[in-house]
XYZ file of C-alpha atoms in Angstrom:
317
model
C 88.694 113.348 76.604
C 91.791 113.471 74.528
C 91.930 112.910 70.756
C 95.431 112.447 69.510
C 95.674 113.475 65.848
C 91.899 113.808 65.347
C 89.932 117.173 65.470
C 87.428 117.606 68.197
C 84.726 117.409 65.539
C 83.121 114.159 64.314
C 85.727 111.575 63.460
C 85.136 110.021 59.987
C 87.538 107.222 60.338
C 85.122 104.513 61.418
C 85.119 102.701 58.209
C 85.458 99.073 59.524
C 82.067 98.220 60.842
C 82.313 95.658 63.656
C 78.738 94.439 63.113
C 79.616 93.548 59.473
C 82.752 91.890 60.733
C 80.936 89.741 63.085
C 78.500 88.593 60.389
C 81.309 87.761 57.974
C 81.792 84.214 58.945
C 85.550 84.897 59.689
C 87.184 84.675 63.029
C 87.014 88.157 64.554
C 89.916 88.634 67.072
C 89.143 91.041 69.846
C 91.147 92.778 72.546
C 89.226 92.689 75.879
C 88.555 95.753 78.017
C 91.251 95.706 80.639
C 91.405 98.269 83.430
C 94.649 100.216 83.178
C 95.861 98.144 80.246
C 93.693 98.337 77.073
C 94.458 102.019 76.606
C 95.404 103.681 73.219
C 99.023 102.802 73.170
C 98.320 99.081 73.796
C 95.378 99.054 71.376
C 97.699 100.519 68.750
C 100.194 97.767 69.337
C 97.758 94.750 69.110
C 96.156 96.228 65.977
C 99.584 96.079 64.423
C 99.603 92.305 65.165
C 96.279 91.079 63.778
C 93.732 92.331 66.288
C 90.417 93.175 64.514
C 88.509 94.983 67.260
C 89.495 96.725 70.525
C 87.722 97.736 73.673
C 88.685 100.441 76.034
C 89.122 99.828 79.673
C 85.873 99.860 81.623
C 84.846 103.484 82.310
C 82.213 104.487 85.033
C 79.644 106.153 83.057
C 78.443 108.494 85.865
C 81.991 109.847 86.362
C 82.503 110.234 82.682
C 79.321 112.275 82.151
C 79.847 114.466 85.310
C 83.598 115.196 85.133
C 85.629 116.713 82.371
C 88.780 115.461 84.225
C 87.371 111.877 84.104
C 86.802 112.247 80.408
C 90.306 113.530 79.740
C 91.980 110.749 81.777
C 89.727 107.860 80.832
C 89.219 108.172 77.090
C 91.987 108.921 74.568
C 91.852 107.903 70.835
C 93.136 108.914 67.397
C 92.364 108.322 63.787
C 93.884 104.886 63.471
C 92.131 103.617 66.622
C 89.256 101.820 64.972
C 87.053 99.819 65.140
C 86.678 100.808 68.789
C 84.194 99.898 71.456
C 83.957 101.964 74.610
C 82.978 99.912 77.589
C 80.964 101.536 80.355
C 80.055 100.497 83.876
C 76.496 101.750 84.402
C 73.248 101.118 86.272
C 71.366 104.186 85.165
C 69.861 104.319 81.606
C 69.962 108.157 81.356
C 73.623 108.492 82.415
C 74.674 105.714 80.088
C 72.933 107.280 77.168
C 74.537 110.581 77.900
C 77.960 108.893 78.072
C 77.157 107.103 74.766
C 76.310 110.462 73.010
C 79.569 111.951 74.121
C 81.744 109.110 72.679
C 79.675 108.444 69.590
C 81.652 110.613 67.202
C 84.939 108.856 68.276
C 83.875 105.221 68.573
C 81.935 102.438 66.595
C 79.974 101.550 69.683
C 79.564 101.030 73.422
C 79.533 97.924 75.607
C 77.681 97.551 78.949
C 79.759 95.715 81.484
C 77.504 92.980 82.942
C 80.416 90.663 83.861
C 82.935 92.291 86.196
C 82.843 90.177 89.390
C 84.809 92.586 91.612
C 83.093 93.375 94.832
C 83.354 97.092 94.457
C 81.658 97.082 91.038
C 78.810 94.790 92.278
C 78.297 96.778 95.463
C 77.685 99.901 93.163
C 75.285 97.968 91.064
C 77.735 97.646 88.183
C 79.167 94.600 86.385
C 78.108 91.023 86.986
C 75.156 91.935 89.214
C 73.364 93.100 86.096
C 72.954 89.549 84.772
C 70.293 89.235 87.442
C 68.625 92.479 86.327
C 67.586 91.807 82.584
C 64.885 94.620 82.716
C 67.546 97.268 83.760
C 69.794 96.037 80.943
C 66.950 96.276 78.506
C 66.086 99.844 79.730
C 69.666 100.914 79.205
C 69.884 99.493 75.756
C 66.649 101.179 74.790
C 67.750 104.555 76.097
C 70.979 104.425 74.211
C 69.128 103.340 70.986
C 66.702 106.265 71.412
C 69.472 108.864 72.147
C 72.189 107.951 69.633
C 71.094 108.926 66.137
C 73.649 106.883 64.178
C 71.905 103.548 63.313
C 75.296 101.835 62.817
C 76.372 102.647 66.365
C 76.607 99.325 68.170
C 75.378 98.463 71.673
C 76.704 95.242 73.181
C 76.962 93.615 76.480
C 79.612 91.466 78.112
C 78.316 88.911 80.520
C 79.152 86.063 82.832
C 77.028 82.879 83.005
C 74.555 81.728 85.654
C 74.748 78.376 87.449
C 71.316 77.744 85.797
C 72.141 78.368 82.074
C 68.408 78.924 81.281
C 68.630 82.193 83.083
C 71.561 83.308 81.034
C 69.696 82.368 77.789
C 66.638 84.313 79.019
C 68.791 87.363 79.589
C 70.430 87.080 76.239
C 67.084 86.732 74.471
C 65.729 89.721 76.275
C 68.801 91.717 75.329
C 68.527 90.611 71.680
C 64.854 91.578 71.564
C 65.762 95.053 72.844
C 68.269 95.682 70.049
C 71.711 94.573 71.313
C 74.206 94.209 68.438
C 76.113 91.231 69.935
C 76.901 89.595 73.224
C 80.284 88.660 74.642
C 80.206 85.640 76.964
C 82.784 85.012 79.568
C 82.299 81.317 80.199
C 82.426 81.362 84.075
C 79.987 82.155 86.751
C 80.378 85.179 89.023
C 82.005 83.048 91.735
C 84.416 81.302 89.465
C 87.977 82.748 88.902
C 90.547 80.170 87.757
C 88.250 77.166 87.136
C 88.041 75.788 83.625
C 86.036 77.963 81.135
C 82.564 76.490 80.271
C 82.936 76.583 76.505
C 79.945 74.162 76.144
C 77.711 76.830 77.828
C 78.928 79.459 75.395
C 78.101 77.141 72.562
C 74.535 76.569 73.888
C 74.039 80.375 74.272
C 75.208 80.875 70.611
C 72.811 78.243 69.407
C 69.938 80.129 70.998
C 70.830 83.487 69.519
C 70.409 85.144 66.125
C 72.890 87.919 66.767
C 76.645 87.461 66.918
C 78.293 86.076 70.117
C 81.898 86.435 71.106
C 83.582 83.835 73.387
C 85.812 84.887 76.119
C 87.975 83.141 78.708
C 91.513 81.657 79.017
C 92.663 81.946 75.432
C 96.452 82.116 75.236
C 97.379 81.542 71.603
C 96.047 81.912 68.107
C 95.600 78.021 67.922
C 93.473 78.180 71.079
C 91.472 81.045 69.701
C 90.722 79.081 66.503
C 89.862 75.994 68.578
C 87.463 77.894 70.831
C 85.867 79.543 67.810
C 85.230 76.124 66.218
C 84.123 74.428 69.543
C 81.675 77.146 70.371
C 80.463 78.151 66.934
C 80.763 81.782 67.876
C 81.610 84.746 65.676
C 84.661 86.005 67.431
C 87.005 85.446 70.397
C 88.013 88.006 73.030
C 91.358 87.874 74.794
C 92.718 89.645 77.841
C 95.655 88.167 79.715
C 96.938 86.241 76.645
C 97.399 89.461 74.834
C 99.067 91.102 77.790
C 101.617 88.294 77.898
C 101.975 88.309 74.044
C 100.522 91.269 72.156
C 101.556 89.467 68.894
C 99.458 86.495 69.760
C 96.783 86.990 67.043
C 99.581 87.149 64.405
C 100.523 83.505 65.384
C 103.576 84.092 67.613
C 103.780 81.776 70.579
C 105.699 84.353 72.635
C 106.364 88.044 72.295
C 108.836 88.708 69.486
C 111.581 91.247 69.979
C 110.205 93.282 67.193
C 106.922 93.591 69.141
C 108.806 94.895 72.201
C 110.542 97.515 70.034
C 107.151 98.478 68.543
C 105.719 98.889 72.072
C 108.624 101.150 72.981
C 108.111 103.381 69.898
C 104.352 103.556 70.340
C 104.376 104.137 74.131
C 106.958 106.821 73.945
C 105.284 108.603 71.069
C 101.942 108.630 72.908
C 103.389 109.673 76.208
C 102.604 106.523 78.141
C 103.116 107.019 81.913
C 106.299 105.079 83.106
C 104.423 102.702 85.412
C 102.105 101.585 82.555
C 105.001 101.447 80.039
C 107.090 99.220 82.400
C 104.264 96.985 83.518
C 103.432 96.022 79.924
C 107.012 95.102 79.221
C 107.078 93.044 82.408
C 104.073 91.033 81.058
C 105.538 90.736 77.531
C 108.974 89.566 78.765
C 107.553 86.986 81.191
C 108.266 83.948 79.059
C 111.569 85.120 77.554
C 113.424 86.174 80.763
C 115.004 84.098 83.566
C 114.081 84.585 87.229
C 117.185 86.604 87.888
C 116.617 88.734 84.767
C 113.013 89.316 85.994
C 114.323 90.558 89.408
C 116.662 93.076 87.757
C 114.195 94.260 85.034
C 111.199 94.557 87.348
C 113.163 96.754 89.775
C 114.048 99.368 87.066
C 112.510 102.773 87.862
C 112.966 104.973 84.786
C 112.431 104.822 80.962
C 116.189 105.430 80.385
C 117.089 102.466 82.665
C 114.650 100.224 80.804
C 116.061 101.383 77.407
C 119.646 100.705 78.567
C 118.757 97.321 79.933
C 117.040 96.203 76.657
C 119.887 97.623 74.530
C 122.453 95.746 76.668
C 120.547 92.408 76.777
C 118.630 92.243 73.539
C 120.337 94.715 71.212
C 117.109 96.765 71.077
């Protein structure tokens, strides 16, 4: 577990409380957990452009607890990286509570992934299969609550919906009764991938909850985020692919501004981002502002210096 610019003692820079933010009545703009992508450098970038709350990529709690190597590679933060939620894949209450205690000094809370539909995750008992195991979810929440002494440390869940929405509402009510801080709802079932998001379902879930609810699914602009917020009556919106394509989205930009690309280069190089990740983010950011021929050339570049030369030549960056 690496902490750039923070001591390995308890971090005091957790002043923005996400629970308070979600009770403020204002739209809370959230960067989703994204495997490989929502790491420290990208979180730093989106915070610069209006993002209020960031999640780490999903981390397997068992590996995190058992392996120092996993902790060092999976979790990096610094003083400005807040408020921050660490998302875990877990199916064991004791291992999850151990993982929560490890990250507690460096984060505002943890999130239990109950929404990942990938086959490997569900085969391991992680992700979306947990929406059918409300008692296990309750047990994990209880164990974390008992093990983490900080009463302001949040415990949230991110879910998908059932075909029968009454089952989803039952799950959410049980989670709320156990002490979950908020629930993020991706408005699709486990089987759905690119079908339209069921915002009406998210609205119904919100109407049945007393705790905050965050809406997630197919939000590509600030205007869309505001529309979904109003339609669903939720307390925040979470964005994944929309932010990959345009990290300045929450600041109101319709496409990635050149200044944002420059900021990414500065942040990524300063934090030592591996080349593949550095380049992949740029490919996403430049999708809308490059021609097919330009994409072919840019996507084939194989070094940081080649990328910098290309951007200097074509965009004066």
